[in-house]
Amino acid sequence: MTSAFKTLAESINHEAGMLWKIWTENSETQEAGGIYLFDTQENAQKYLKMHTARLESFGLSNIRSKFFKIDNALSTLNHATFIQK
C-alpha cells in the first residue's frame, strides 16, 4: 500500500486545512482508511466530498466517514500532540 498510494499521500498534504492523517490498513479484510485532522469541519467536509469522488473513480465503494471533535484535555492526557500549521 505504501508504494501504491505514495503520490496520493503527498497530494493530501496540499489540501486546505489538512493538519495530518494516520493511515490504517487491514490486509486480511482488504480494508483501508485513515484518521484525518483538519483545522475546521468545513475544510474536512470539502475534502471528504472531493476524496469520496476520487475513491469512487478508482472503483472503490462502501466509503464510510464520520466527523468528531477532539477532546483536547483527555487527548493530551494520553500523549496526543496537535500539529498547527
mmCIF file of N, CA and C in Angstrom:
data_model
loop_
_atom_site.group_PDB
_atom_site.id
_atom_site.type_symbol
_atom_site.label_atom_id
_atom_site.label_comp_id
_atom_site.label_asym_id
_atom_site.label_seq_id
_atom_site.Cartn_x
_atom_site.Cartn_y
_atom_site.Cartn_z
ATOM 1 N N MET A 1 0.821 -1.185 0.000
ATOM 2 C CA MET A 1 0.000 0.000 0.000
ATOM 3 C C MET A 1 0.872 1.258 0.000
ATOM 4 N N THR A 2 2.007 1.186 0.673
ATOM 5 C CA THR A 2 2.872 2.363 0.782
ATOM 6 C C THR A 2 3.282 2.871 -0.589
ATOM 7 N N SER A 3 3.764 1.992 -1.444
ATOM 8 C CA SER A 3 4.208 2.447 -2.759
ATOM 9 C C SER A 3 3.030 2.810 -3.661
ATOM 10 N N ALA A 4 1.924 2.088 -3.538
ATOM 11 C CA ALA A 4 0.769 2.346 -4.398
ATOM 12 C C ALA A 4 0.122 3.701 -4.123
ATOM 13 N N PHE A 5 0.175 4.162 -2.887
ATOM 14 C CA PHE A 5 -0.535 5.391 -2.519
ATOM 15 C C PHE A 5 0.392 6.550 -2.136
ATOM 16 N N LYS A 6 1.681 6.435 -2.441
ATOM 17 C CA LYS A 6 2.619 7.496 -2.069
ATOM 18 C C LYS A 6 2.244 8.834 -2.697
ATOM 19 N N THR A 7 1.930 8.842 -3.994
ATOM 20 C CA THR A 7 1.566 10.081 -4.671
ATOM 21 C C THR A 7 0.293 10.671 -4.077
ATOM 22 N N LEU A 8 -0.678 9.814 -3.783
ATOM 23 C CA LEU A 8 -1.914 10.277 -3.148
ATOM 24 C C LEU A 8 -1.613 10.881 -1.788
ATOM 25 N N ALA A 9 -0.790 10.218 -1.003
ATOM 26 C CA ALA A 9 -0.442 10.718 0.327
ATOM 27 C C ALA A 9 0.220 12.087 0.241
ATOM 28 N N GLU A 10 1.101 12.248 -0.723
ATOM 29 C CA GLU A 10 1.769 13.542 -0.886
ATOM 30 C C GLU A 10 0.781 14.626 -1.279
ATOM 31 N N SER A 11 -0.204 14.291 -2.122
ATOM 32 C CA SER A 11 -1.176 15.288 -2.577
ATOM 33 C C SER A 11 -2.096 15.740 -1.444
ATOM 34 N N ILE A 12 -2.374 14.860 -0.501
ATOM 35 C CA ILE A 12 -3.257 15.201 0.613
ATOM 36 C C ILE A 12 -2.672 16.344 1.436
ATOM 37 N N ASN A 13 -1.359 16.419 1.510
ATOM 38 C CA ASN A 13 -0.711 17.486 2.275
ATOM 39 C C ASN A 13 -1.027 18.883 1.746
ATOM 40 N N HIS A 14 -1.494 18.974 0.527
ATOM 41 C CA HIS A 14 -1.776 20.272 -0.082
ATOM 42 C C HIS A 14 -3.246 20.668 0.006
ATOM 43 N N GLU A 15 -4.060 19.851 0.663
ATOM 44 C CA GLU A 15 -5.486 20.160 0.789
ATOM 45 C C GLU A 15 -5.697 21.235 1.857
ATOM 46 N N ALA A 16 -6.658 22.102 1.613
ATOM 47 C CA ALA A 16 -6.948 23.208 2.535
ATOM 48 C C ALA A 16 -7.273 22.690 3.932
ATOM 49 N N GLY A 17 -6.540 23.197 4.912
ATOM 50 C CA GLY A 17 -6.823 22.879 6.307
ATOM 51 C C GLY A 17 -6.315 21.542 6.803
ATOM 52 N N MET A 18 -5.634 20.783 5.951
ATOM 53 C CA MET A 18 -5.129 19.473 6.350
ATOM 54 C C MET A 18 -3.983 19.631 7.338
ATOM 55 N N LEU A 19 -4.111 18.996 8.518
ATOM 56 C CA LEU A 19 -3.047 19.036 9.520
ATOM 57 C C LEU A 19 -2.262 17.736 9.536
ATOM 58 N N TRP A 20 -2.975 16.582 9.561
ATOM 59 C CA TRP A 20 -2.302 15.297 9.468
ATOM 60 C C TRP A 20 -3.298 14.194 9.162
ATOM 61 N N LYS A 21 -2.750 13.051 8.762
ATOM 62 C CA LYS A 21 -3.549 11.844 8.527
ATOM 63 C C LYS A 21 -2.789 10.650 9.075
ATOM 64 N N ILE A 22 -3.497 9.756 9.730
ATOM 65 C CA ILE A 22 -2.962 8.451 10.128
ATOM 66 C C ILE A 22 -3.575 7.433 9.173
ATOM 67 N N TRP A 23 -2.724 6.715 8.475
ATOM 68 C CA TRP A 23 -3.191 5.702 7.519
ATOM 69 C C TRP A 23 -3.444 4.391 8.249
ATOM 70 N N THR A 24 -4.550 3.726 7.906
ATOM 71 C CA THR A 24 -4.881 2.440 8.513
ATOM 72 C C THR A 24 -5.094 1.397 7.413
ATOM 73 N N GLU A 25 -4.809 0.133 7.754
ATOM 74 C CA GLU A 25 -4.950 -0.931 6.771
ATOM 75 C C GLU A 25 -5.150 -2.263 7.484
ATOM 76 N N ASN A 26 -6.058 -3.072 6.951
ATOM 77 C CA ASN A 26 -6.243 -4.441 7.408
ATOM 78 C C ASN A 26 -6.203 -5.315 6.157
ATOM 79 N N SER A 27 -5.062 -5.939 5.896
ATOM 80 C CA SER A 27 -4.905 -6.722 4.671
ATOM 81 C C SER A 27 -5.791 -7.959 4.668
ATOM 82 N N GLU A 28 -6.113 -8.491 5.836
ATOM 83 C CA GLU A 28 -6.962 -9.689 5.904
ATOM 84 C C GLU A 28 -8.381 -9.415 5.409
ATOM 85 N N THR A 29 -8.918 -8.253 5.750
ATOM 86 C CA THR A 29 -10.277 -7.910 5.321
ATOM 87 C C THR A 29 -10.286 -7.006 4.092
ATOM 88 N N GLN A 30 -9.098 -6.678 3.601
ATOM 89 C CA GLN A 30 -8.921 -5.792 2.445
ATOM 90 C C GLN A 30 -9.636 -4.459 2.656
ATOM 91 N N GLU A 31 -9.415 -3.888 3.844
ATOM 92 C CA GLU A 31 -9.972 -2.582 4.176
ATOM 93 C C GLU A 31 -8.837 -1.625 4.491
ATOM 94 N N ALA A 32 -9.051 -0.380 4.146
ATOM 95 C CA ALA A 32 -8.061 0.660 4.450
ATOM 96 C C ALA A 32 -8.811 1.953 4.718
ATOM 97 N N GLY A 33 -8.124 2.854 5.373
ATOM 98 C CA GLY A 33 -8.749 4.138 5.662
ATOM 99 C C GLY A 33 -7.786 5.033 6.382
ATOM 100 N N GLY A 34 -8.342 5.936 7.158
ATOM 101 C CA GLY A 34 -7.479 6.846 7.879
ATOM 102 C C GLY A 34 -8.235 7.701 8.862
ATOM 103 N N ILE A 35 -7.469 8.313 9.716
ATOM 104 C CA ILE A 35 -7.981 9.293 10.660
ATOM 105 C C ILE A 35 -7.320 10.612 10.275
ATOM 106 N N TYR A 36 -8.134 11.592 9.982
ATOM 107 C CA TYR A 36 -7.654 12.874 9.498
ATOM 108 C C TYR A 36 -7.880 13.947 10.561
ATOM 109 N N LEU A 37 -6.998 14.923 10.585
ATOM 110 C CA LEU A 37 -7.211 16.103 11.412
ATOM 111 C C LEU A 37 -7.153 17.319 10.493
ATOM 112 N N PHE A 38 -8.266 18.048 10.449
ATOM 113 C CA PHE A 38 -8.359 19.288 9.688
ATOM 114 C C PHE A 38 -8.546 20.446 10.656
ATOM 115 N N ASP A 39 -8.234 21.638 10.187
ATOM 116 C CA ASP A 39 -8.359 22.813 11.042
ATOM 117 C C ASP A 39 -9.813 23.224 11.291
ATOM 118 N N THR A 40 -10.715 22.912 10.360
ATOM 119 C CA THR A 40 -12.138 23.219 10.538
ATOM 120 C C THR A 40 -12.983 22.084 9.971
ATOM 121 N N GLN A 41 -14.197 21.975 10.457
ATOM 122 C CA GLN A 41 -15.104 20.959 9.924
ATOM 123 C C GLN A 41 -15.460 21.287 8.477
ATOM 124 N N GLU A 42 -15.540 22.568 8.145
ATOM 125 C CA GLU A 42 -15.836 22.970 6.772
ATOM 126 C C GLU A 42 -14.774 22.435 5.806
ATOM 127 N N ASN A 43 -13.496 22.580 6.146
ATOM 128 C CA ASN A 43 -12.431 22.044 5.287
ATOM 129 C C ASN A 43 -12.482 20.523 5.228
ATOM 130 N N ALA A 44 -12.817 19.885 6.332
ATOM 131 C CA ALA A 44 -12.937 18.423 6.342
ATOM 132 C C ALA A 44 -14.068 17.971 5.425
ATOM 133 N N GLN A 45 -15.184 18.664 5.463
ATOM 134 C CA GLN A 45 -16.318 18.296 4.613
ATOM 135 C C GLN A 45 -16.004 18.503 3.135
ATOM 136 N N LYS A 46 -15.310 19.588 2.804
ATOM 137 C CA LYS A 46 -14.908 19.824 1.412
ATOM 138 C C LYS A 46 -13.976 18.709 0.930
ATOM 139 N N TYR A 47 -13.019 18.346 1.795
ATOM 140 C CA TYR A 47 -12.086 17.285 1.428
ATOM 141 C C TYR A 47 -12.829 15.962 1.253
ATOM 142 N N LEU A 48 -13.731 15.642 2.165
ATOM 143 C CA LEU A 48 -14.467 14.385 2.081
ATOM 144 C C LEU A 48 -15.242 14.280 0.771
ATOM 145 N N LYS A 49 -15.888 15.345 0.373
ATOM 146 C CA LYS A 49 -16.657 15.330 -0.878
ATOM 147 C C LYS A 49 -15.737 15.025 -2.061
ATOM 148 N N MET A 50 -14.604 15.734 -2.133
ATOM 149 C CA MET A 50 -13.660 15.523 -3.227
ATOM 150 C C MET A 50 -13.050 14.121 -3.164
ATOM 151 N N HIS A 51 -12.641 13.700 -1.962
ATOM 152 C CA HIS A 51 -11.946 12.425 -1.812
ATOM 153 C C HIS A 51 -12.878 11.239 -2.077
ATOM 154 N N THR A 52 -14.128 11.345 -1.670
ATOM 155 C CA THR A 52 -15.093 10.280 -1.952
ATOM 156 C C THR A 52 -15.254 10.094 -3.457
ATOM 157 N N ALA A 53 -15.388 11.197 -4.183
ATOM 158 C CA ALA A 53 -15.499 11.107 -5.648
ATOM 159 C C ALA A 53 -14.241 10.490 -6.250
ATOM 160 N N ARG A 54 -13.073 10.855 -5.716
ATOM 161 C CA ARG A 54 -11.817 10.304 -6.222
ATOM 162 C C ARG A 54 -11.761 8.798 -5.978
ATOM 163 N N LEU A 55 -12.098 8.361 -4.765
ATOM 164 C CA LEU A 55 -12.073 6.926 -4.455
ATOM 165 C C LEU A 55 -13.052 6.153 -5.316
ATOM 166 N N GLU A 56 -14.228 6.720 -5.530
ATOM 167 C CA GLU A 56 -15.212 6.050 -6.393
ATOM 168 C C GLU A 56 -14.701 5.948 -7.823
ATOM 169 N N SER A 57 -13.928 6.947 -8.277
ATOM 170 C CA SER A 57 -13.365 6.879 -9.633
ATOM 171 C C SER A 57 -12.310 5.774 -9.747
ATOM 172 N N PHE A 58 -11.727 5.365 -8.596
ATOM 173 C CA PHE A 58 -10.789 4.239 -8.569
ATOM 174 C C PHE A 58 -11.523 2.902 -8.542
ATOM 175 N N GLY A 59 -12.862 2.938 -8.456
ATOM 176 C CA GLY A 59 -13.655 1.722 -8.394
ATOM 177 C C GLY A 59 -13.939 1.247 -6.986
ATOM 178 N N LEU A 60 -13.616 2.068 -5.986
ATOM 179 C CA LEU A 60 -13.866 1.691 -4.593
ATOM 180 C C LEU A 60 -15.298 2.053 -4.210
ATOM 181 N N SER A 61 -15.872 1.251 -3.329
ATOM 182 C CA SER A 61 -17.247 1.504 -2.884
ATOM 183 C C SER A 61 -17.337 1.286 -1.376
ATOM 184 N N ASN A 62 -18.510 1.490 -0.842
ATOM 185 C CA ASN A 62 -18.758 1.341 0.594
ATOM 186 C C ASN A 62 -17.858 2.272 1.407
ATOM 187 N N ILE A 63 -17.732 3.496 0.943
ATOM 188 C CA ILE A 63 -16.901 4.502 1.609
ATOM 189 C C ILE A 63 -17.704 5.067 2.778
ATOM 190 N N ARG A 64 -17.113 5.019 3.957
ATOM 191 C CA ARG A 64 -17.805 5.487 5.161
ATOM 192 C C ARG A 64 -16.986 6.590 5.815
ATOM 193 N N SER A 65 -17.694 7.508 6.449
ATOM 194 C CA SER A 65 -16.993 8.578 7.163
ATOM 195 C C SER A 65 -17.830 9.044 8.343
ATOM 196 N N LYS A 66 -17.130 9.612 9.317
ATOM 197 C CA LYS A 66 -17.762 10.202 10.492
ATOM 198 C C LYS A 66 -16.939 11.421 10.882
ATOM 199 N N PHE A 67 -17.598 12.386 11.473
ATOM 200 C CA PHE A 67 -16.919 13.579 11.964
ATOM 201 C C PHE A 67 -16.958 13.582 13.484
ATOM 202 N N PHE A 68 -15.826 13.927 14.086
ATOM 203 C CA PHE A 68 -15.722 14.030 15.533
ATOM 204 C C PHE A 68 -14.971 15.303 15.886
ATOM 205 N N LYS A 69 -15.235 15.819 17.055
ATOM 206 C CA LYS A 69 -14.435 16.909 17.611
ATOM 207 C C LYS A 69 -13.450 16.294 18.588
ATOM 208 N N ILE A 70 -12.329 16.951 18.781
ATOM 209 C CA ILE A 70 -11.292 16.458 19.679
ATOM 210 C C ILE A 70 -11.564 16.925 21.099
ATOM 211 N N ASP A 71 -11.467 16.022 22.047
ATOM 212 C CA ASP A 71 -11.457 16.387 23.465
ATOM 213 C C ASP A 71 -9.993 16.625 23.809
ATOM 214 N N ASN A 72 -9.589 17.894 23.772
ATOM 215 C CA ASN A 72 -8.178 18.242 23.956
ATOM 216 C C ASN A 72 -7.632 17.799 25.311
ATOM 217 N N ALA A 73 -8.408 17.985 26.373
ATOM 218 C CA ALA A 73 -7.915 17.651 27.716
ATOM 219 C C ALA A 73 -7.614 16.160 27.843
ATOM 220 N N LEU A 74 -8.552 15.321 27.441
ATOM 221 C CA LEU A 74 -8.332 13.873 27.541
ATOM 222 C C LEU A 74 -7.259 13.400 26.565
ATOM 223 N N SER A 75 -7.263 13.949 25.368
ATOM 224 C CA SER A 75 -6.265 13.551 24.374
ATOM 225 C C SER A 75 -4.857 13.885 24.846
ATOM 226 N N THR A 76 -4.693 15.043 25.436
ATOM 227 C CA THR A 76 -3.388 15.445 25.949
ATOM 228 C C THR A 76 -2.931 14.517 27.069
ATOM 229 N N LEU A 77 -3.864 14.083 27.909
ATOM 230 C CA LEU A 77 -3.520 13.127 28.964
ATOM 231 C C LEU A 77 -2.955 11.833 28.397
ATOM 232 N N ASN A 78 -3.387 11.489 27.181
ATOM 233 C CA ASN A 78 -2.915 10.264 26.533
ATOM 234 C C ASN A 78 -1.864 10.549 25.474
ATOM 235 N N HIS A 79 -1.089 11.622 25.673
ATOM 236 C CA HIS A 79 0.101 11.936 24.884
ATOM 237 C C HIS A 79 -0.169 12.392 23.458
ATOM 238 N N ALA A 80 -1.385 12.833 23.152
ATOM 239 C CA ALA A 80 -1.663 13.358 21.814
ATOM 240 C C ALA A 80 -0.936 14.678 21.617
ATOM 241 N N THR A 81 -0.451 14.863 20.416
ATOM 242 C CA THR A 81 0.122 16.145 20.044
ATOM 243 C C THR A 81 -0.661 16.656 18.833
ATOM 244 N N PHE A 82 -0.825 17.918 18.778
ATOM 245 C CA PHE A 82 -1.606 18.511 17.703
ATOM 246 C C PHE A 82 -0.717 19.460 16.931
ATOM 247 N N ILE A 83 -0.570 19.182 15.651
ATOM 248 C CA ILE A 83 0.286 19.977 14.792
ATOM 249 C C ILE A 83 -0.526 21.141 14.252
ATOM 250 N N GLN A 84 -0.039 22.325 14.437
ATOM 251 C CA GLN A 84 -0.682 23.524 13.896
ATOM 252 C C GLN A 84 0.154 24.046 12.746
ATOM 253 N N LYS A 85 -0.497 24.403 11.662
ATOM 254 C CA LYS A 85 0.196 24.999 10.516
ATOM 255 C C LYS A 85 0.084 26.487 10.591
#
